[in-house]
Tab-separated table of C-alpha atoms in Angstrom:
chain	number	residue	atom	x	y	z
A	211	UNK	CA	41.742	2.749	-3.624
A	212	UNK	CA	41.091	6.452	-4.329
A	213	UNK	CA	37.425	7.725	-4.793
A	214	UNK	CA	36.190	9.027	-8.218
A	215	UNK	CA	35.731	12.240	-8.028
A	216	UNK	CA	31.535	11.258	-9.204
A	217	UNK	CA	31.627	9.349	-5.745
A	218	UNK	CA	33.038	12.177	-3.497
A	219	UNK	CA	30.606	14.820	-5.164
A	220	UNK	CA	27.836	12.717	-5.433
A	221	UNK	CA	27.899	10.972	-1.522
A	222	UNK	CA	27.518	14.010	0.705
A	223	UNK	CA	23.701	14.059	-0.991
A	224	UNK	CA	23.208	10.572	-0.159
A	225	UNK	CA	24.834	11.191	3.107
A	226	UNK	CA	22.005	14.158	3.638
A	227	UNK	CA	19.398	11.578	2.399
A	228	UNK	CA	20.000	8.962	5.177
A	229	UNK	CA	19.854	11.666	8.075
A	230	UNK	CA	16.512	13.025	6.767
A	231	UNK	CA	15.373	9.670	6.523
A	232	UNK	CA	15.184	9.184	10.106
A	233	UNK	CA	12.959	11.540	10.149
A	234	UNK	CA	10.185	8.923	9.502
A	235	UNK	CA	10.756	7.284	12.552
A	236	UNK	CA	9.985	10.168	14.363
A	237	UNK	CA	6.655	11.522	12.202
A	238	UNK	CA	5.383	7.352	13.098
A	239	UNK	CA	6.396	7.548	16.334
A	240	UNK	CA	4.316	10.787	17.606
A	241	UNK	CA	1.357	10.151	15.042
A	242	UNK	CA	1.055	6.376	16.581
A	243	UNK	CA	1.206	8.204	20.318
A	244	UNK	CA	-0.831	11.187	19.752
A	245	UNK	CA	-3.227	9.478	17.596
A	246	UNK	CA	-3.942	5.577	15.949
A	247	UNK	CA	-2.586	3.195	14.002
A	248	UNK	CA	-5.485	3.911	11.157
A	249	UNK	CA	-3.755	7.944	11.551
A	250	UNK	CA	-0.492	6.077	10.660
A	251	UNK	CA	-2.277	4.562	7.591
A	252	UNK	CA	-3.386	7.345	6.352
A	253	UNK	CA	-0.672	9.543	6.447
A	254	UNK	CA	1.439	6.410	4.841
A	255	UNK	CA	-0.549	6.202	1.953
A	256	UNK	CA	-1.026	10.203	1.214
A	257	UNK	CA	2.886	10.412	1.794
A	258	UNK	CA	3.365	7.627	-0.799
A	259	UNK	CA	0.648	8.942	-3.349
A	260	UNK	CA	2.831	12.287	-2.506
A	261	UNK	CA	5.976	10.855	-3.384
A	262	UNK	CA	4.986	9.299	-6.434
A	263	UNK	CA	3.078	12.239	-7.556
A	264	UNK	CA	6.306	14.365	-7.061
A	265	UNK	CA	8.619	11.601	-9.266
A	266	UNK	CA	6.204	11.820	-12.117
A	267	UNK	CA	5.859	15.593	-12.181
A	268	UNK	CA	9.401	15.577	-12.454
A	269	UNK	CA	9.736	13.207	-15.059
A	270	UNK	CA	6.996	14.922	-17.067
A	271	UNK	CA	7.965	18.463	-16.676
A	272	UNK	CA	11.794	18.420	-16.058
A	273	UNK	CA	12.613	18.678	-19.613
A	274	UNK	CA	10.556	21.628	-20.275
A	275	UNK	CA	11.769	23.396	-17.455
A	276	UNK	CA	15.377	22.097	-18.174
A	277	UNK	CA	15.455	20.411	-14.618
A	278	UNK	CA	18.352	18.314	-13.839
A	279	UNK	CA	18.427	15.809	-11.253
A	280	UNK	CA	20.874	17.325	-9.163
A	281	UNK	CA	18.572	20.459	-9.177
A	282	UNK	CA	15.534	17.718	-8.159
A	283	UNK	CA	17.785	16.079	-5.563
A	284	UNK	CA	18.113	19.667	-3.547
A	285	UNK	CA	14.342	20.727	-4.043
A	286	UNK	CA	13.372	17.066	-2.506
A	287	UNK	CA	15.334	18.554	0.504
A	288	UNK	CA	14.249	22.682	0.067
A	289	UNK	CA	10.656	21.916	-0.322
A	290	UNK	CA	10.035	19.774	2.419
A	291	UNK	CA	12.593	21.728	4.577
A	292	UNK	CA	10.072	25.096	4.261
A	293	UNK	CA	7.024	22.818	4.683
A	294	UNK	CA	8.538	21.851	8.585
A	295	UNK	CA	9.353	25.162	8.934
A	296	UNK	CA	6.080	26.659	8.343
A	297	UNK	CA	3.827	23.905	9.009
A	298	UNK	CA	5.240	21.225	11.239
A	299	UNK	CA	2.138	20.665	12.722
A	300	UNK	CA	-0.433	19.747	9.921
A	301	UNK	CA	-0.402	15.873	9.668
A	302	UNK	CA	-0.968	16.548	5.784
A	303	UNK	CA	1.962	19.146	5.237
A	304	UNK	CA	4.169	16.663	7.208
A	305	UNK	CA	3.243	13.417	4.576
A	306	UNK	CA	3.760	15.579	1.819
A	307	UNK	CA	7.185	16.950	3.088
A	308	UNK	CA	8.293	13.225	3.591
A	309	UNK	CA	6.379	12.115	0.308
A	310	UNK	CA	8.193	14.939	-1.873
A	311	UNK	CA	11.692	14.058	0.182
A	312	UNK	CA	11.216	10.472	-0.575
A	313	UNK	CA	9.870	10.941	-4.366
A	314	UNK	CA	12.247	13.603	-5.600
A	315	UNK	CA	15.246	12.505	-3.893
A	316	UNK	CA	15.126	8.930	-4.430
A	317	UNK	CA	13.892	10.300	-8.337
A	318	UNK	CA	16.762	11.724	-8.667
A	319	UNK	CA	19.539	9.793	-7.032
A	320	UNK	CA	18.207	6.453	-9.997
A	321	UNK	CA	19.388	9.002	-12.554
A	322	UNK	CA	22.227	10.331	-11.210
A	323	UNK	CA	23.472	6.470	-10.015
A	324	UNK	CA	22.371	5.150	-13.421
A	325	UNK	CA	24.127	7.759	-15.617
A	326	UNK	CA	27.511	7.637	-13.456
A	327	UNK	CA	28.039	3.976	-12.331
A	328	UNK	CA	28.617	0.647	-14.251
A	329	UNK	CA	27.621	-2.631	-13.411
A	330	UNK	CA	31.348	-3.438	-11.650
A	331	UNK	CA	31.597	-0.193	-9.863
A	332	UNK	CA	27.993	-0.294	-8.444
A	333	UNK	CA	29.011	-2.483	-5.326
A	334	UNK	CA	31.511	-0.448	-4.262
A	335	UNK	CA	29.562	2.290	-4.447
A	336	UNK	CA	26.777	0.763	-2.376
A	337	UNK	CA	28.910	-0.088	0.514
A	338	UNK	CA	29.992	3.305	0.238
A	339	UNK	CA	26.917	5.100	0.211
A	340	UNK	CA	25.771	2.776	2.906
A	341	UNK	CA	28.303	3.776	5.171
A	342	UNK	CA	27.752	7.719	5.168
A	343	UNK	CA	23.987	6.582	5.155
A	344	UNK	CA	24.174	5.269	8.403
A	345	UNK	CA	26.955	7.419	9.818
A	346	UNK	CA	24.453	10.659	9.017
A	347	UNK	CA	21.339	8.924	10.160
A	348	UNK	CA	23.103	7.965	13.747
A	349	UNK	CA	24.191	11.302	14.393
A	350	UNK	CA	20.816	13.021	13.111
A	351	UNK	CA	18.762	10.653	15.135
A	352	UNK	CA	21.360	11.302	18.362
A	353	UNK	CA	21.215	15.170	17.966
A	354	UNK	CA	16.908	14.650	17.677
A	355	UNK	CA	16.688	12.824	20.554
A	356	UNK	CA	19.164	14.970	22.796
A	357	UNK	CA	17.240	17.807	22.171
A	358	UNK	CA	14.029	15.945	23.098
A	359	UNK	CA	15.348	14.429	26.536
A	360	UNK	CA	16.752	18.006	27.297
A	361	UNK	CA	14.473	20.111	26.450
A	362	UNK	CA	10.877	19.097	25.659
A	363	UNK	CA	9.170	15.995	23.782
A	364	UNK	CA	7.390	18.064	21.487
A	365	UNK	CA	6.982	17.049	18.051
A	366	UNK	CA	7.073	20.897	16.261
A	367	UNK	CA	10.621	21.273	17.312
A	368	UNK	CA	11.871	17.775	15.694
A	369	UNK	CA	10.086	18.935	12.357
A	370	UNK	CA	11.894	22.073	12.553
A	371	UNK	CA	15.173	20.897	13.448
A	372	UNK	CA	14.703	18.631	9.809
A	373	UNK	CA	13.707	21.318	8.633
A	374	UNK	CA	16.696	23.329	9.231
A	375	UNK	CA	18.639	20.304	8.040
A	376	UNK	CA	16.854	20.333	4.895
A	377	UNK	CA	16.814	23.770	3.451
A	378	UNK	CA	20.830	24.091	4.650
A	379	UNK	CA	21.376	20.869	2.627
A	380	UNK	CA	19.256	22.209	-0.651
A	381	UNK	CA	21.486	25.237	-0.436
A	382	UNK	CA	25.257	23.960	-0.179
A	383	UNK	CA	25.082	20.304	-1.372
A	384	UNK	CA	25.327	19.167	-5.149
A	385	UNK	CA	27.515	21.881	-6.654
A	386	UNK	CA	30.121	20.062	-8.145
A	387	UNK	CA	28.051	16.817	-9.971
A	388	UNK	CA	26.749	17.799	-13.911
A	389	UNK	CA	23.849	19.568	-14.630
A	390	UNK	CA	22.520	17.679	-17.387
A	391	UNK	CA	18.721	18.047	-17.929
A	392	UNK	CA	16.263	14.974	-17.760
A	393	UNK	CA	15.724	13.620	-21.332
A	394	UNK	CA	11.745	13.638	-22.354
A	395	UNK	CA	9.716	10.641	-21.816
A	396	UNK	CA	9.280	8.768	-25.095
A	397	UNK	CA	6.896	5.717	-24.158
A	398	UNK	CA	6.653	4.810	-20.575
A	399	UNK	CA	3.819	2.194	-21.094
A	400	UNK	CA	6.020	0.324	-23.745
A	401	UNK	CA	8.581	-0.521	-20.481
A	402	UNK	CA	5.836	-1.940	-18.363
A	403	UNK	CA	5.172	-4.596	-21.245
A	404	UNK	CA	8.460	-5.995	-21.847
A	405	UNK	CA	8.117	-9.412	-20.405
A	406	UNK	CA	11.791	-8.548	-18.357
A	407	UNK	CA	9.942	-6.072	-16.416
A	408	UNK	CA	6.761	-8.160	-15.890
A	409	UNK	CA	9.559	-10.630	-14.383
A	410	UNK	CA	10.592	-7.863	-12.156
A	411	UNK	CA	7.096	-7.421	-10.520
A	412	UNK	CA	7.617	-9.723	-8.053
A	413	UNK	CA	10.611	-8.581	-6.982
A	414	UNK	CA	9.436	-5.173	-6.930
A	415	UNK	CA	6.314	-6.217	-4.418
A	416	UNK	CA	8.893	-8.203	-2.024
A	417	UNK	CA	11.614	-5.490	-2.100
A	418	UNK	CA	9.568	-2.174	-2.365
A	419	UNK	CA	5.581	-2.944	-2.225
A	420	UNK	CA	5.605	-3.594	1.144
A	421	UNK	CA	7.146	-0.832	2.005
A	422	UNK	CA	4.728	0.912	3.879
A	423	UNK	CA	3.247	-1.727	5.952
A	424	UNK	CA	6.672	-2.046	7.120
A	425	UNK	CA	6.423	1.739	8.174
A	426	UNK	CA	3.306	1.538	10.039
A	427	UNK	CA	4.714	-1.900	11.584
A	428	UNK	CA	7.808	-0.264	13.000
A	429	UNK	CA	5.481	2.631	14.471
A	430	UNK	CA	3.334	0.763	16.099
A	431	UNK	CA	5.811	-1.643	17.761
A	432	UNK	CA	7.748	1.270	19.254
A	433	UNK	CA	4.334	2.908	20.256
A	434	UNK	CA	3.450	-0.531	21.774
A	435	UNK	CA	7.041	-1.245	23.197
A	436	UNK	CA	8.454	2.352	24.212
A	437	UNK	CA	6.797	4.973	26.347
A	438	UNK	CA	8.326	7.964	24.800
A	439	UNK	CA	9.812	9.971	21.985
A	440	UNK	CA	13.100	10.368	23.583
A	441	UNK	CA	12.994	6.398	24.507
A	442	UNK	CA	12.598	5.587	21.157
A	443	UNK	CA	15.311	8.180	19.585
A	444	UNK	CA	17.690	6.502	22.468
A	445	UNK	CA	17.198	3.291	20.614
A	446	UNK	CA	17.045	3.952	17.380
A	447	UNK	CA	20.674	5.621	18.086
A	448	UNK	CA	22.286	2.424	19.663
A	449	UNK	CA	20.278	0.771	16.670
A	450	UNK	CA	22.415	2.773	14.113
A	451	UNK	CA	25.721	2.482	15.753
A	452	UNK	CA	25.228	-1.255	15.720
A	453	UNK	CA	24.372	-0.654	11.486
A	454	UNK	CA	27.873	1.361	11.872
A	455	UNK	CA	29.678	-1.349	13.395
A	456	UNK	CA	28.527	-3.709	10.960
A	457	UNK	CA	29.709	-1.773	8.289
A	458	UNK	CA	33.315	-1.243	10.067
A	459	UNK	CA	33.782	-4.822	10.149
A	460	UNK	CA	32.582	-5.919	7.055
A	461	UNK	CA	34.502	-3.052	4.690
A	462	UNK	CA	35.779	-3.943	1.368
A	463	UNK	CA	34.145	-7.216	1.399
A	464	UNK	CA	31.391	-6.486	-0.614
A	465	UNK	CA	31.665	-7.605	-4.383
A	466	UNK	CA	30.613	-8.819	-7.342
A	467	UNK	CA	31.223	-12.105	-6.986
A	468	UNK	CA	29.360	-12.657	-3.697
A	469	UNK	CA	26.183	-10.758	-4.100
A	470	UNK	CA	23.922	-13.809	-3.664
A	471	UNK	CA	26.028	-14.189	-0.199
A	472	UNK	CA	25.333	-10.759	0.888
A	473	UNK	CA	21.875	-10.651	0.658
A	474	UNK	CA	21.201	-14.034	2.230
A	475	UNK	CA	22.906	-12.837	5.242
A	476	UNK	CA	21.206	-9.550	5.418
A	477	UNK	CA	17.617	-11.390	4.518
A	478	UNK	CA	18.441	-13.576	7.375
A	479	UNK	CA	19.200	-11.073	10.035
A	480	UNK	CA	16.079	-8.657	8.965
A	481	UNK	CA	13.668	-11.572	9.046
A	482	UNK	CA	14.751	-12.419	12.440
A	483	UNK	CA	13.971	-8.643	13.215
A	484	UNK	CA	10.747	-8.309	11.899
A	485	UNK	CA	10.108	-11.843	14.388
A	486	UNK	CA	11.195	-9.776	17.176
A	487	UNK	CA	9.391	-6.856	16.459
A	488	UNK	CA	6.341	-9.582	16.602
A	489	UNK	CA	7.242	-11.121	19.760
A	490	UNK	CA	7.703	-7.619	21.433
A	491	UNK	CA	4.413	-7.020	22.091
A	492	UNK	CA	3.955	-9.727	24.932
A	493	UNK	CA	7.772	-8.532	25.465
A	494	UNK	CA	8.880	-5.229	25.130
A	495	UNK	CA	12.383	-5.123	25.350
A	496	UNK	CA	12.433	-7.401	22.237
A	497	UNK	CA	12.185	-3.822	20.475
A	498	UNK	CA	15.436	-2.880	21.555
A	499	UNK	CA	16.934	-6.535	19.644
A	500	UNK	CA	14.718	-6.136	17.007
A	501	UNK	CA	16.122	-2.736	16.759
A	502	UNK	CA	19.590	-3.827	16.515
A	503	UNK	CA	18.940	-6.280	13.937
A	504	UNK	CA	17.093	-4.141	11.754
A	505	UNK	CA	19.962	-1.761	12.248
A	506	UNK	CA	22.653	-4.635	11.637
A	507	UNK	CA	21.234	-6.104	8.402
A	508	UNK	CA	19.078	-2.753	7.080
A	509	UNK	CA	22.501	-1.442	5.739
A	510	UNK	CA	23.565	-4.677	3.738
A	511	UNK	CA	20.000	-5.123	2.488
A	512	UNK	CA	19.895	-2.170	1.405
A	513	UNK	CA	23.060	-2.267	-0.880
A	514	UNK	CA	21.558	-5.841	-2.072
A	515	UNK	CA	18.526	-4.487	-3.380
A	516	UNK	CA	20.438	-1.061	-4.726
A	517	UNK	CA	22.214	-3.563	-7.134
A	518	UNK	CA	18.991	-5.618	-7.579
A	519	UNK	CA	16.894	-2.630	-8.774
A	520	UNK	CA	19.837	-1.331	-10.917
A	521	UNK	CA	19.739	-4.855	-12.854
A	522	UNK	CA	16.237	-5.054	-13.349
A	523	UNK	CA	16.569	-1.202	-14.954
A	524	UNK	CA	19.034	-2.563	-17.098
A	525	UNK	CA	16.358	-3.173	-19.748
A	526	UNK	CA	15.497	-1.660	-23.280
A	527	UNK	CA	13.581	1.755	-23.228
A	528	UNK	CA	15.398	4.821	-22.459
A	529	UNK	CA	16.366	5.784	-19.077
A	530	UNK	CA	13.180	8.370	-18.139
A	531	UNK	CA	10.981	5.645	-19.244
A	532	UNK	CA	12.291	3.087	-17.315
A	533	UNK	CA	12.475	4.698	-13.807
A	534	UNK	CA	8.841	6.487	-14.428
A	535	UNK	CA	7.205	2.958	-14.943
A	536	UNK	CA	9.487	1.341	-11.939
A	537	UNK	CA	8.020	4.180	-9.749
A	538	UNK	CA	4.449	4.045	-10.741
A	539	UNK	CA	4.777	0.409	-10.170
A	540	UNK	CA	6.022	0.227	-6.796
A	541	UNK	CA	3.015	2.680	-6.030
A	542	UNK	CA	0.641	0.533	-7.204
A	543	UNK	CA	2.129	-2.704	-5.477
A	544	UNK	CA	2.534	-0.149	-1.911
A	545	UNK	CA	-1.007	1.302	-2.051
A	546	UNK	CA	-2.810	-1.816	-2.884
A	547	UNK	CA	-0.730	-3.807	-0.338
A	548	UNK	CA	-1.121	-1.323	2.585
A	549	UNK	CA	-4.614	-1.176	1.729
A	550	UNK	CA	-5.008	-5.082	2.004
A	551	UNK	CA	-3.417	-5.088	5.565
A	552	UNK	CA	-5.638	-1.497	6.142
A	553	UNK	CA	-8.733	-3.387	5.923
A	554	UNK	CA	-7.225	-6.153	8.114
A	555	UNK	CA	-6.155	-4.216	10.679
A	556	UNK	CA	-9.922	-2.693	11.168
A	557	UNK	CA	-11.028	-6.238	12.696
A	558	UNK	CA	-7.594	-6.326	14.763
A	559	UNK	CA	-6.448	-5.154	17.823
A	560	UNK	CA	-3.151	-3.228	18.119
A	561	UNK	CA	-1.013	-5.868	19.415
A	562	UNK	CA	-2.696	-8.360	16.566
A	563	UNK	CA	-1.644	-5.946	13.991
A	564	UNK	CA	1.589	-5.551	15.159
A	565	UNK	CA	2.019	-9.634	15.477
A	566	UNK	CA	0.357	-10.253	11.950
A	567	UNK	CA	2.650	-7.637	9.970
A	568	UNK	CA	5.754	-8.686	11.563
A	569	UNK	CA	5.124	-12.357	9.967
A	570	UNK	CA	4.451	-10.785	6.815
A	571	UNK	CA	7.235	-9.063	6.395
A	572	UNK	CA	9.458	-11.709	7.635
A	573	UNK	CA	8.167	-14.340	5.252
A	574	UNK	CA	8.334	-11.439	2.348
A	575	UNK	CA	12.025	-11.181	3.572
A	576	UNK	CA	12.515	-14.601	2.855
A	577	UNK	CA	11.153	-14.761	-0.135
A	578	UNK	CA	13.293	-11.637	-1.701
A	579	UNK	CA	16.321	-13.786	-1.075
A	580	UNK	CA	14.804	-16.788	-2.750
A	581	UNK	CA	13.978	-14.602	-5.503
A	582	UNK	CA	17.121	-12.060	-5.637
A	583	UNK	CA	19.573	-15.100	-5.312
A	584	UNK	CA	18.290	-16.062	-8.548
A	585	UNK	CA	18.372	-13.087	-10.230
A	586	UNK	CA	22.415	-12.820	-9.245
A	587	UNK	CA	23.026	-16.436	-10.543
A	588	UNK	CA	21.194	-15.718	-13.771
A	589	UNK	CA	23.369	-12.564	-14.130
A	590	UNK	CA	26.445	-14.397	-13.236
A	591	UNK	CA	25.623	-17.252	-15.506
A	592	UNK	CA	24.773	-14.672	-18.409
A	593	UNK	CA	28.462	-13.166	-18.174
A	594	UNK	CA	30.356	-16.106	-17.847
A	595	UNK	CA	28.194	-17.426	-21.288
């Protein structure tokens, strides 16, 4: 089947987002060994805060300034690229390099995948975007960690190898997709109380809210598990060749009529990896699995909840409003969960922190399926009515 030509502009971006990505395995990894988990909390929550902060500026000013989101999708990468280059050792300059990647990019790319894709081409477009994802973030993370088992384990020359990465990305990538400026905001607060979006916020807290628990989690099992930088870049790389395999195997099976499938399989196989992640404390190489698995089912997840969150936009209110209030949601649900399990983890030891997130997030896992599955069963039952 041949690729629209939307699809071939628009995934060498999204191919550029998943290899920057990985560069939040590294930042946890070296703040975790240098410093403490609580350092890992708090550059989490200023990177989210960051992130958000970045999507709503956008939002708010973009049509003033005539700002399309291509042109916000390569200054999430320029921005943070100069802030490695020039600051790569300033805990805050690194959270708000990954919090203005993470906001602007991920700002943009809701437009951009909301404006070009229907509902029946938004599968196929997942899988796709999964697969240069992954592909990107396996090389990056290879080409990171050579560099660190060759030549030094210094943080300052991982940032500025992303950084390089970024700024060359912001400069080349995105020519060929339209230009079309963000439309103004008419009443973002009138989305958040349409009763279909209140029935998203659970969804939203299971899929998104826990997001950055799940960051410090990961951190602190590989600071717990691993006993250096290029150690952990060594498995995150046989991590994301095991993703790539995954998606080999599985190609063009991905549709619309088995998207309740899909993400049972790829809840199933995460869950088991955040159990793994637990048990690796009293067992380390459990890491490496729990790698793997994350790697296996991440990629499939992933493409589940990219359809999920593109149904539950699919809602009255014009399309600025509706991805402003989703964002300033999901920071709301992240900050107040994170600092739940923040003032948890003060009365915890290391190991009991690592233990008591990992069955979090599994059960959270489990419920997202219960949850999802029924959102793709009401949608199903809706079209065949």
């Amino acid at each position: 089947m041949t690729m629209p030509l939307r699809e071939r502009a628009l995934l060498p971006l999204i191919a550029l987002q998943g290899a920057v990505a990985t560069l939040g395995g590294f930042i946890g990894y070296f703040t975790m060994a240098e410093q403490n988990v609580h350092a890992m909390f708090r550059f989490t929550a200023t990177m989210l805060t960051t992130a958000m902060a970045s999507t709503l500026l956008a939002y708010v000013l973009g049509p003033r300034l005539r700002l399309s989101s291509v042109r916000l999708m390569r200054l999430g990468f320029l921005v943070p690229g100069i802030l490695l280059l020039c600051a790569p050792t300033s805990p805050l300059a690194l959270a708000m390099a990954f919090g203005i990647y993470l906001g602007s990019t991920w700002g943009a790319r809701h437009w951009l995948e909301m404006s070009l894709f229907a509902n029946n081409e938004r599968d196929r477009y997942a899988a796709r975007a999964g697969t240069v994802s992954v592909v990107l973030s396996v090389l990056t993370t290879l080409a990171v960690t050579g560099m660190l088992a060759m030549l030094t384990e210094r943080s300052d020359y991982v940032y500025r190898l992303y950084g390089v990465l970024c700024v060359m990305g912001a400069l080349l990538l995105g020519r060929q997709l339209p230009h079309e400026p963000f439309a103004p905001l008419r009443d973002p607060v009138a989305i958040v109380r349409q009763p279909q979006f209140i029935a998203c916020l659970p969804l939203f807290f299971l899929e998104s809210g826990l997001f950055g628990i799940s960051q410090a989690m990961t951190s602190a099992g590989a600071s717990e598990a691993l006993g250096s930088a290029s150690r952990f870049g060594w498995v995150a790389t046989l991590a994301g060749m095991a993703g790539c395999i995954a998606l080999y195997l599985t190609r063009r099976k991905r549709g619309v009529d088995n998207r309740a499938a899909w993400l049972g399989g790829s809840c199933l196989v995460v869950g088991s990896a955040f159990l793994m992640l637990g048990a690796s404390v009293w067992i380390p190489a459990l890491y490496i699995v729990y790698s793997v698995l994350k790697a296996a089912g991440s990629p499939f997840l992933i493409a589940s909840e990219q359809v999920l969150n593109q149904r539950t936009l699919d809602i009255e209110g014009s399309l600025s409003d509706r991805i402003l209030a989703r964002e300033v949601t999901l920071w709301v649900l992240r900050m107040t969960s994170l600092g739940l399990f923040w003032m948890l983890a003060g009365s915890l030891t290391p190991k009991q922190v690592v233990v008591s997130g990992s069955l979090i997030l599994a059960c959270a896992t489990l419920l997202e399926y219960v949850i999802g599955r029924a959102w793709f069963v009401d949608a199903d039952n809706t079209q065949a009515a």
